Structure formats: C-alpha cells, structure tokens
Amino acid sequence: MKQEVLRMSHVTLIDDGMTKLDDFNLNVYAGEIMGLLCQNAHGRDTLLRVITQNAPIHYGYIYFRETLVNNYRHSAGGRNAVAIIEPRSHLVQDLTVADNIFVLRRGFKKYFINPHTLEMQLRQFTEELHLSFHASDPVSRLSRYESCVVELLRAVVTGVKLIVVRDISTAISAMELQKFHRLMRHYARTAGIAFLYICNHHEEAFTVCERISLMRSGHILRVLDRRDFSNELLWRYSLDFTRELPPPGDATDEAEVLRLSGVCFGALQGLSLSVRHGECLALLDMDNRIFDDLITVMNSEKPPLAGEILLDGTPLAAHKTCPPISFITEYPAKTMLFHEMSYLDNLCFAAARKSPDLWRRHTLRENVAQEYRQFVGDFVYLENIDLLHTRDLIDLVYYSVHLYNPRIVFCVQPFSGADMYLRRHIIDLIHLLQKKGIAVVLLAVNLSDCLLVADRLLLVENGRLCREYSQKDFAELADLPPH
C-alpha cells in the first residue's frame, strides 16, 4: 500500500478578500514524482506557503505523512519537512558544499567539525552519482546545476520526504535537466522521497512525472495518470499558441542586421551566426554557459578575443555612441525599471539617449504619451509604477524598447517564471517589436519556449553553433533531449 506524504483535501484559502486556493485537492505519495501544471500564477505561491509553513486556511484539511497538520479549525503554523528547489538558490554562498549539506541542517550538534569526516560523508554521494564537485568547494563557484544538486543532497541528508522542484528548466540547460531528472528518479526509488514538480510546459512534465495535476486560479481541474499523457488532451486546457508560417522567402529576403563570425570570448568558442531585419532568432544554449559572455561582447563592455562582429555591415566597435542594440534581462519587471520615476519617464528613458530633447520639451513627451496610450491606457500618466501588476511592468519594458527602436534586441530567458497567460502575452509583445522591423534574439535554455515564437532556432553547444533549424523544420526537434 502506498504511503501518503501529502494530502490536501478541499482546501480553501482567502487572502485580502481574494480566493487563492479554491476547493483544492492534492495527493502525493512516497517515491512518486507528481507534476503540477499551473495555467496561471494565481494561488501558486500561496500553495507553497501552505505546504511549507502550515499557513491558516479557511476550509479543508492538510495531512503531512498521514498526520493532520492543518485544518480550518486550527493551524499550528509550524514548518513541515519540505524542501524547495527553484531558480533562486537557497544555499549560503560564502560556505563550502559540505557546510551547506551537513552543518546547516537541523539536528547537527557538533561543536568541533572535522572537514575530513564531512568530505568522506559527501564522497559516498558524489561517487555513487558521478558528481564532479568536492566537499571543500565554495558554493559561490558552483554552476546553477551543481547548486541544484547540492540542495537536493542537503534535502536527502536532512531526511526530507517531500521536495518541491519549481521552474528549474529556466535555470539549467537541457542536458543538465535530463541529469537532474535522473537524480530525482534515483532518490524517489531508493529513498522513497516524494517530489512535487511544478513547471509551465506539459512536454517537460511528461518526461519525468508519473501523474500530473492541472491547476488554474487556485483550483485543480483534473488529475492525469501516465496513460492519459497526450498533447491532444492537454490542448483542451491550453491557450492557442499556434501561428501561421510566413510566406516562403519573406524572411530570407530581408537585410542582415547582425553577423558574428568565429567569435571567441570566455565560453564563446568560435560562435558564428546571423540575424535578419525583423526576424526572431532563438539561441538555445545546450550547456547554459554563453549568455553572460555574449552579452558582454554585444554590449561592447569588452572586445572579443578573436572573430568579427558586424552590425549593419560595419564593425560593432564603430557604433560606440548610442549603439542600436537593446537588452531585455531575465525578470525585467524587477531589474529594468526605475521605481522612483513615473511611467512616462521610464518609457522615455532609453529613447532619450537618442533624443535628449525628450527631457526638455513637454510637447515631445506628450506626443509619446498619446502614441502609447492606445496600448496601455491611462497608465501612461501614472506617477507611481509600484501600483502596477507584473504584466503591466513587463509591458512598460517592451514598450520602452519599442519606442527606442533599436536595430536588434536581445531577450534573456523572456518566459522565466511566466504562467501560460503571461507567456502568450509576451509572445504578442515580441511580435510587436518584429512588426516595427526590430530583430529579436531570444537567449534561452528551454526548447519549448523557443518553439513558441522563433522564426529560426540555433543550437549552441560548447560555445559553437552545432545545428540550425528553420520554422518548417521544427518538427525534427522531437528528436532532441526532452525539455
């Protein structure tokens, strides 16, 4: 008989007058990898708070390891033995791998720590799982994949019986995700650990999960067993992401905006590619190594060690003053806006580099406000952007690029953390840039994200271009490692 690790029965939670969890039901068993596909972000953070911290609920019952830990009558508020692994690291960066795994766990009572003993204990895990890091390695020097593995090992050593894995495909490469899935299966099988695997793409969940729950607005719509896994069934619960293919020859007739020829810098080992006017090119980094170095050379922070970069047929170095290149970082709503400035000031900030008169002439700024009012309404006159939701802040970032009108924009992991509805909206924003003739380069590690919007897809491995796909060839990508 299966041992139940987590059971949530008819749980309802209301926060600030809004129902975050609505008659929510979920069962996770020992040794099982249970998927959770969230169509929107509504209730997702609340769910994790309830699972980990036993937050008060308004109705229902929650059992952890077959013991009632929370109900509508009483909530003790204590923490459950649950670990969360997500793109944001929960490790102490200044300490070593061994310190994070063994010393910082509950129940560790030694006053004198023998590093050799810790190294021997860790070696039992690393040799069994063929891991390359060592006990004395500082966590700050680990790759994101290695950090995820260390967090997994810490959970195993601590005796955690439920591990929540959330959106890690946005942080590690396709190859690394496969290896992490193997580790999950290993500990599910040998240690009876239960996993709740939260992701945005059903193709990713199909590769590792035994069952999948579909969640929308804090409510479970349906639970799928493995025999029910099919694209056709999931499409009933999905938005329409299909798009018409462009007429043959349209893209190839456009002028070339950017060309990299044999560029070497850091992880870039002879990278060559080209981007055309108004094209959306996806760069899928199979190793998750090149993005920082590529942005460094494209931002002219440092010149490449070898190779050539041409922008509109001339060397990139010739565009020192106000280069026609923009960058949209990962999680742009948090990293690309000035919260002490108004909506209109944020909108005009990049464009003012080209037209300093935007700061001096009220009529120019009013013209901009009227132009973008058709997109954002009266938000354009908002003084405090902290009042906006994430989707509206992302709009502001993309419209700022749209106003600046660069020749090319690099978008780093544009779908990170986005639910289905926000992903659909970001696709529309990317198309808006393309319609203005702006070339878009997506820097991604998630194959499913690339296929949503790209006109071409380049696979990069070991810092080099290894394969190119046009949109009509995307069906071949089914042969790639699942992601």
Coordinates of C-alpha atoms in Angstrom, one line a residue, residues 15-449:
D15 CA -6.3 36.4 1.3
D16 CA -7.3 40.1 1.2
G17 CA -10.7 39.2 0.0
M18 CA -9.4 37.0 -2.9
T19 CA -9.7 33.3 -3.0
K20 CA -6.2 32.0 -3.6
L21 CA -6.9 28.3 -3.1
D22 CA -10.4 27.1 -4.2
D23 CA -11.6 23.7 -3.0
F24 CA -8.0 22.5 -3.7
N25 CA -7.3 18.8 -3.6
L26 CA -3.8 17.2 -4.0
N27 CA -2.3 13.8 -3.1
V28 CA 1.4 13.0 -3.3
Y29 CA 2.8 9.5 -2.4
A30 CA 6.2 8.3 -1.2
G31 CA 8.5 7.6 -4.1
E32 CA 6.3 9.5 -6.6
I33 CA 7.1 12.4 -8.9
M34 CA 3.9 14.3 -9.1
G35 CA 3.6 17.1 -11.6
L36 CA 1.7 20.4 -11.2
L37 CA 1.0 22.4 -14.3
C38 CA -0.2 25.9 -13.4
Q39 CA -2.1 27.6 -16.2
N40 CA -1.8 30.9 -14.3
A41 CA 0.2 32.0 -11.3
H42 CA -2.9 32.6 -9.2
G43 CA -2.5 30.6 -5.9
R44 CA 0.9 29.1 -6.7
D45 CA 2.9 31.0 -4.1
T46 CA 0.1 30.5 -1.6
L47 CA 0.1 26.8 -2.2
L48 CA 3.9 26.6 -1.4
R49 CA 3.4 28.7 1.7
V50 CA 0.6 26.3 2.9
I51 CA 2.7 23.2 2.2
T52 CA 5.9 24.5 3.9
Q53 CA 4.6 26.7 6.7
N54 CA 1.0 25.5 7.5
A55 CA -0.5 28.9 6.8
P56 CA -4.0 29.3 8.2
I57 CA -6.7 28.0 5.9
H58 CA -10.5 28.8 5.8
Y59 CA -11.7 25.4 4.9
G60 CA -10.3 21.9 4.4
Y61 CA -7.7 19.6 5.9
I62 CA -4.0 19.1 5.2
Y63 CA -2.2 15.8 6.2
F64 CA 1.6 15.5 6.1
R65 CA 3.0 12.0 6.3
E66 CA -0.6 10.8 7.3
T67 CA -0.7 13.2 10.3
L68 CA -3.2 16.1 10.3
V69 CA -1.1 19.3 10.4
N70 CA -3.5 21.9 9.4
N71 CA -7.3 22.4 9.2
Y72 CA -9.9 25.2 9.1
R73 CA -10.3 25.0 12.9
H74 CA -6.7 25.3 13.9
S75 CA -3.3 25.9 12.3
A76 CA -0.2 25.5 14.4
G77 CA 1.8 27.5 11.9
G78 CA 4.9 25.2 12.3
R79 CA 7.1 24.2 9.4
N80 CA 6.8 20.9 7.6
A81 CA 9.9 18.9 6.5
V82 CA 9.7 20.1 2.9
A83 CA 12.5 21.4 0.7
I84 CA 12.1 23.7 -2.3
I85 CA 14.5 23.8 -5.2
E86 CA 14.0 26.6 -7.7
P87 CA 16.0 29.0 -9.9
R88 CA 16.8 31.2 -6.8
S89 CA 19.4 29.4 -4.7
H90 CA 18.8 28.7 -1.0
L91 CA 22.4 27.9 -0.2
V92 CA 24.8 30.1 1.8
Q93 CA 27.2 31.3 -0.9
D94 CA 30.1 32.0 1.4
L95 CA 30.3 28.5 2.8
T96 CA 31.5 25.2 1.3
V97 CA 29.5 22.4 -0.2
A98 CA 30.0 20.2 2.9
D99 CA 29.0 23.0 5.2
N100 CA 25.7 23.6 3.3
I101 CA 24.8 19.9 3.2
F102 CA 25.8 18.7 6.7
V103 CA 26.5 21.6 9.1
L104 CA 23.5 23.8 8.3
R105 CA 20.9 21.1 8.8
R106 CA 18.7 20.7 11.8
G107 CA 20.0 18.3 14.4
F108 CA 23.7 19.0 13.7
K109 CA 25.0 19.4 17.3
K110 CA 28.8 19.1 16.9
Y111 CA 31.0 21.9 18.3
F112 CA 34.1 20.8 16.5
I113 CA 33.8 20.0 12.8
N114 CA 36.3 17.6 11.1
P115 CA 36.4 18.6 7.5
H116 CA 37.9 15.2 6.5
T117 CA 34.8 13.4 8.1
L118 CA 32.5 15.7 6.1
E119 CA 34.4 15.0 2.9
M120 CA 34.2 11.2 3.5
Q121 CA 30.4 11.5 4.0
L122 CA 29.9 13.6 0.9
R123 CA 32.1 11.3 -1.2
Q124 CA 29.5 8.5 -0.6
F125 CA 27.0 10.6 -2.5
T126 CA 29.3 12.1 -5.2
E127 CA 30.9 8.7 -6.2
E128 CA 27.5 7.0 -6.3
L129 CA 26.0 9.7 -8.5
H130 CA 29.2 10.5 -10.5
L131 CA 29.3 14.2 -9.4
S132 CA 32.3 16.3 -10.0
F133 CA 32.3 18.9 -7.2
H134 CA 34.1 18.4 -3.8
A135 CA 33.2 19.0 -0.2
S136 CA 35.6 21.9 0.1
D137 CA 34.4 23.8 -3.0
P138 CA 32.8 27.2 -2.2
V139 CA 29.2 27.2 -3.2
S140 CA 29.7 30.6 -4.9
R141 CA 31.8 28.9 -7.6
L142 CA 29.3 26.2 -8.5
S143 CA 27.2 26.3 -11.6
R144 CA 23.4 26.6 -11.2
Y145 CA 23.0 22.9 -11.9
E146 CA 25.6 22.0 -9.3
S147 CA 23.8 24.2 -6.8
C148 CA 20.5 22.4 -7.5
V149 CA 22.2 19.1 -6.9
V150 CA 23.7 20.3 -3.6
E151 CA 20.2 21.5 -2.5
L152 CA 18.9 18.0 -3.4
L153 CA 21.6 16.3 -1.4
R154 CA 21.0 18.5 1.6
A155 CA 17.3 17.6 1.5
V156 CA 18.2 13.9 1.3
V157 CA 20.7 14.1 4.2
T158 CA 18.2 16.1 6.3
G159 CA 15.6 13.4 5.8
V160 CA 13.1 15.5 3.9
K161 CA 10.3 13.3 2.5
L162 CA 8.8 15.9 0.1
I163 CA 10.8 18.1 -2.3
V164 CA 9.2 20.8 -4.4
V165 CA 11.0 21.4 -7.7
R166 CA 9.8 24.6 -9.2
D167 CA 10.6 26.0 -12.7
I168 CA 14.2 24.8 -12.8
S169 CA 14.2 24.4 -16.5
T170 CA 14.6 28.1 -16.8
A171 CA 17.9 28.0 -14.9
I172 CA 19.7 24.9 -16.2
S173 CA 20.3 23.5 -19.7
A174 CA 18.5 20.7 -21.4
M175 CA 21.3 18.2 -20.8
E176 CA 21.5 19.2 -17.1
L177 CA 17.8 18.9 -16.8
Q178 CA 18.0 15.3 -18.0
K179 CA 20.7 14.6 -15.4
F180 CA 18.6 16.2 -12.7
H181 CA 15.6 14.1 -13.6
R182 CA 17.7 11.0 -13.3
L183 CA 18.7 12.1 -9.8
M184 CA 15.1 12.7 -8.9
R185 CA 14.1 9.2 -10.1
H186 CA 17.0 7.7 -8.2
Y187 CA 16.0 9.2 -4.8
A188 CA 12.3 8.6 -5.4
R189 CA 13.1 4.9 -6.0
T190 CA 15.8 4.3 -3.4
A191 CA 14.9 6.7 -0.6
G192 CA 11.1 6.9 -1.1
I193 CA 11.3 10.7 -1.4
A194 CA 8.2 12.3 -3.0
F195 CA 8.6 15.2 -5.5
L196 CA 6.1 17.9 -6.5
Y197 CA 7.3 19.0 -9.9
I198 CA 6.0 22.5 -10.8
C199 CA 6.6 23.6 -14.4
N200 CA 4.9 25.5 -17.2
H201 CA 5.2 23.0 -20.1
H202 CA 3.4 19.7 -20.3
E203 CA 6.2 18.3 -22.6
E204 CA 8.6 18.8 -19.7
A205 CA 6.3 17.2 -17.1
F206 CA 5.6 14.2 -19.4
T207 CA 9.3 13.2 -19.3
V208 CA 9.6 12.8 -15.6
C209 CA 6.2 12.7 -13.8
E210 CA 4.0 9.7 -13.0
R211 CA 0.9 11.8 -12.5
I212 CA 0.1 15.4 -13.3
S213 CA -2.4 17.8 -11.7
L214 CA -3.7 20.7 -13.8
M215 CA -4.3 23.9 -11.8
R216 CA -6.0 27.1 -12.8
S217 CA -6.8 30.0 -10.5
G218 CA -6.1 28.0 -7.3
H219 CA -8.3 25.1 -8.3
I220 CA -7.3 21.6 -9.6
L221 CA -9.1 21.0 -12.9
R222 CA -8.0 17.4 -13.5
V223 CA -5.5 14.8 -12.5
L224 CA -3.8 12.8 -15.3
D225 CA -2.3 9.3 -15.0
R226 CA 0.6 8.4 -17.3
R227 CA -1.7 6.6 -19.6
D228 CA -3.6 9.9 -20.1
F229 CA -0.5 11.9 -21.1
S230 CA -1.1 13.3 -24.6
N231 CA -0.7 16.6 -26.3
E232 CA -4.3 16.4 -27.6
L233 CA -5.7 16.1 -24.1
L234 CA -3.6 19.0 -22.7
W235 CA -4.6 21.3 -25.6
R236 CA -8.2 21.3 -24.3
Y237 CA -6.9 23.1 -21.2
S238 CA -4.3 25.4 -23.0
L239 CA -4.4 28.7 -24.8
D240 CA -3.8 28.7 -28.6
F241 CA -0.1 29.2 -29.2
T242 CA -0.2 28.3 -32.9
R243 CA 0.9 30.8 -35.5
E244 CA 0.8 30.9 -39.3
L245 CA 4.0 30.2 -41.2
P246 CA 5.3 33.3 -43.1
P247 CA 5.1 33.1 -46.9
P248 CA 8.2 31.3 -48.3
G249 CA 11.1 33.6 -48.9
D250 CA 9.9 36.6 -46.8
A251 CA 12.5 36.2 -44.1
T252 CA 15.4 35.4 -46.4
D253 CA 14.8 38.5 -48.5
E254 CA 15.3 40.8 -45.5
A255 CA 18.6 42.6 -45.0
E256 CA 21.1 41.2 -42.5
V257 CA 21.3 43.2 -39.2
L258 CA 23.9 41.3 -37.3
R259 CA 26.7 38.8 -38.1
L260 CA 29.1 37.0 -35.7
S261 CA 32.0 35.2 -37.4
G262 CA 34.1 32.9 -35.3
V263 CA 33.7 35.0 -32.1
C264 CA 35.8 33.8 -29.1
F265 CA 35.4 35.2 -25.7
G266 CA 35.0 33.3 -22.4
A267 CA 32.6 30.4 -23.2
L268 CA 32.2 31.5 -26.8
Q269 CA 34.5 29.3 -28.8
G270 CA 34.2 30.4 -32.4
L271 CA 30.5 31.3 -32.4
S272 CA 29.1 32.2 -35.8
L273 CA 25.5 33.4 -36.6
S274 CA 23.5 35.9 -38.5
V275 CA 20.2 37.8 -37.7
R276 CA 18.0 39.4 -40.3
H277 CA 15.8 42.5 -40.1
G278 CA 12.6 41.8 -38.2
E279 CA 13.5 38.2 -37.5
C280 CA 13.0 36.3 -34.2
L281 CA 16.1 34.1 -33.7
A282 CA 16.2 31.7 -30.8
L283 CA 19.6 30.7 -29.4
L284 CA 19.3 27.5 -27.4
D285 CA 22.3 27.1 -25.2
M286 CA 22.6 23.3 -24.5
D287 CA 25.2 24.0 -21.8
N288 CA 23.8 27.2 -20.3
R289 CA 27.2 28.9 -20.4
I290 CA 27.4 31.5 -23.1
F291 CA 24.8 34.2 -22.3
D292 CA 26.9 36.4 -20.0
D293 CA 29.8 36.4 -22.3
L294 CA 27.7 37.0 -25.4
I295 CA 26.0 40.0 -23.7
T296 CA 29.4 41.3 -22.6
V297 CA 30.8 41.5 -26.1
M298 CA 27.5 42.7 -27.7
N299 CA 27.3 45.4 -25.1
S300 CA 30.8 46.5 -26.0
E301 CA 32.0 46.1 -22.4
K302 CA 35.0 44.1 -23.8
P303 CA 36.1 43.2 -27.3
P304 CA 36.1 39.6 -28.4
L305 CA 39.5 37.8 -28.3
A306 CA 39.0 36.6 -31.8
G307 CA 36.5 36.8 -34.6
E308 CA 34.3 39.6 -36.0
I309 CA 31.0 41.2 -35.1
L310 CA 29.3 43.3 -37.8
L311 CA 26.2 45.4 -37.2
D312 CA 24.5 46.6 -40.4
G313 CA 27.7 45.6 -42.2
T314 CA 30.1 47.6 -40.1
P315 CA 32.2 46.6 -37.1
L316 CA 30.4 46.8 -33.8
A317 CA 33.2 49.0 -32.4
A318 CA 32.1 51.7 -34.9
H319 CA 28.8 52.1 -33.1
K320 CA 30.2 53.4 -29.8
T321 CA 27.8 56.4 -29.5
C322 CA 24.3 55.2 -28.8
P323 CA 24.6 51.7 -30.4
P324 CA 21.3 50.5 -31.9
I325 CA 21.2 47.4 -29.6
S326 CA 18.9 46.8 -26.6
F327 CA 18.8 44.1 -24.0
I328 CA 15.8 42.8 -22.0
T329 CA 17.1 40.9 -19.0
E330 CA 15.5 37.9 -17.2
Y331 CA 12.7 39.1 -14.9
P332 CA 12.7 42.6 -16.5
A333 CA 9.9 43.8 -14.2
K334 CA 12.3 43.6 -11.3
T335 CA 15.6 44.6 -12.9
M336 CA 15.0 47.1 -15.7
L337 CA 12.7 49.8 -14.2
F338 CA 13.3 52.8 -12.0
H339 CA 10.6 52.7 -9.3
E340 CA 11.3 56.3 -8.2
M341 CA 10.4 57.5 -11.7
S342 CA 6.9 57.8 -13.4
Y343 CA 5.6 55.5 -16.1
L344 CA 6.3 58.1 -18.8
D345 CA 9.8 58.7 -17.6
N346 CA 10.5 55.0 -17.6
L347 CA 9.0 54.7 -21.1
C348 CA 11.2 57.6 -22.4
F349 CA 14.4 56.7 -20.6
A350 CA 16.1 54.7 -23.3
A351 CA 14.8 56.8 -26.2
A352 CA 16.2 59.9 -24.5
R353 CA 19.7 58.6 -25.4
K354 CA 18.8 59.2 -29.0
S355 CA 16.7 62.4 -28.4
P356 CA 17.8 64.3 -25.3
D357 CA 15.0 66.8 -26.2
L358 CA 12.6 64.3 -24.6
W359 CA 13.6 65.6 -21.2
R360 CA 13.4 69.3 -22.2
R361 CA 10.3 69.6 -24.5
H362 CA 6.9 68.8 -22.9
T363 CA 5.3 68.5 -26.3
L364 CA 7.5 65.6 -27.4
R365 CA 6.7 63.7 -24.2
E366 CA 3.0 64.4 -24.6
N367 CA 3.3 63.0 -28.2
V368 CA 4.9 59.9 -26.8
A369 CA 2.1 59.6 -24.1
Q370 CA -0.6 59.9 -26.7
E371 CA 1.1 57.3 -29.0
Y372 CA 1.4 54.7 -26.3
R373 CA -1.9 55.5 -24.6
Q374 CA -3.5 53.2 -27.3
F375 CA -1.5 50.3 -25.8
V376 CA -1.6 51.0 -22.0
G377 CA -4.5 53.5 -21.5
D378 CA -4.2 56.0 -18.7
F379 CA -1.3 54.0 -17.1
V380 CA 0.9 56.2 -19.2
Y381 CA 0.3 59.1 -16.8
L382 CA 0.9 57.1 -13.7
E383 CA 3.4 58.6 -11.3
N384 CA 3.9 55.5 -9.1
I385 CA 4.6 52.3 -11.1
D386 CA 4.7 50.3 -7.8
L387 CA 0.9 50.2 -8.2
L388 CA 1.2 48.1 -11.4
H389 CA 1.0 44.3 -11.7
T390 CA 3.8 42.3 -13.2
R391 CA 2.2 42.1 -16.6
D392 CA 1.9 45.9 -16.8
L393 CA 5.5 46.3 -15.7
I394 CA 6.7 43.9 -18.5
D395 CA 4.6 45.9 -20.9
L396 CA 6.4 49.0 -19.9
V397 CA 9.8 47.4 -20.5
Y398 CA 8.9 46.2 -24.0
Y399 CA 7.2 49.4 -25.0
S400 CA 10.3 51.3 -23.8
V401 CA 12.3 49.2 -26.3
H402 CA 9.6 49.7 -28.9
L403 CA 10.0 53.5 -28.5
Y404 CA 13.8 53.3 -28.6
N405 CA 13.5 51.4 -31.8
P406 CA 16.9 49.6 -31.9
R407 CA 18.0 47.5 -34.8
I408 CA 18.2 44.4 -32.6
V409 CA 17.2 43.4 -29.1
F410 CA 18.5 40.5 -27.0
C411 CA 15.9 38.9 -24.7
V412 CA 17.4 36.8 -21.9
Q413 CA 15.0 33.9 -20.9
P414 CA 11.9 36.1 -21.6
F415 CA 9.4 33.4 -20.4
S416 CA 11.1 32.7 -17.0
G417 CA 8.5 32.4 -14.2
A418 CA 5.7 33.3 -16.6
D419 CA 2.4 31.4 -16.5
M420 CA 0.5 30.4 -19.6
Y421 CA -1.4 33.6 -20.0
L422 CA 1.7 35.8 -19.4
R423 CA 3.7 33.7 -21.9
R424 CA 1.0 34.2 -24.5
H425 CA 1.2 38.0 -23.8
I426 CA 5.0 38.1 -24.1
I427 CA 4.8 36.4 -27.4
D428 CA 2.5 39.2 -28.6
L429 CA 4.9 41.8 -27.3
I430 CA 7.8 40.2 -29.2
H431 CA 5.7 40.2 -32.4
L432 CA 5.0 43.9 -31.8
L433 CA 8.8 44.5 -31.9
Q434 CA 9.1 42.5 -35.0
K435 CA 6.3 44.4 -36.8
K436 CA 8.4 47.5 -36.3
G437 CA 11.3 45.8 -38.0
I438 CA 13.3 45.2 -34.8
A439 CA 15.3 41.9 -34.9
V440 CA 14.8 39.8 -31.7
V441 CA 17.3 37.3 -30.4
L442 CA 16.0 35.0 -27.7
L443 CA 18.6 33.6 -25.3
A444 CA 17.0 30.5 -23.8
V445 CA 17.7 27.1 -22.3
N446 CA 14.2 25.9 -22.7
L447 CA 13.3 24.3 -26.0
S448 CA 9.5 24.7 -25.6
D449 CA 9.8 28.4 -25.1

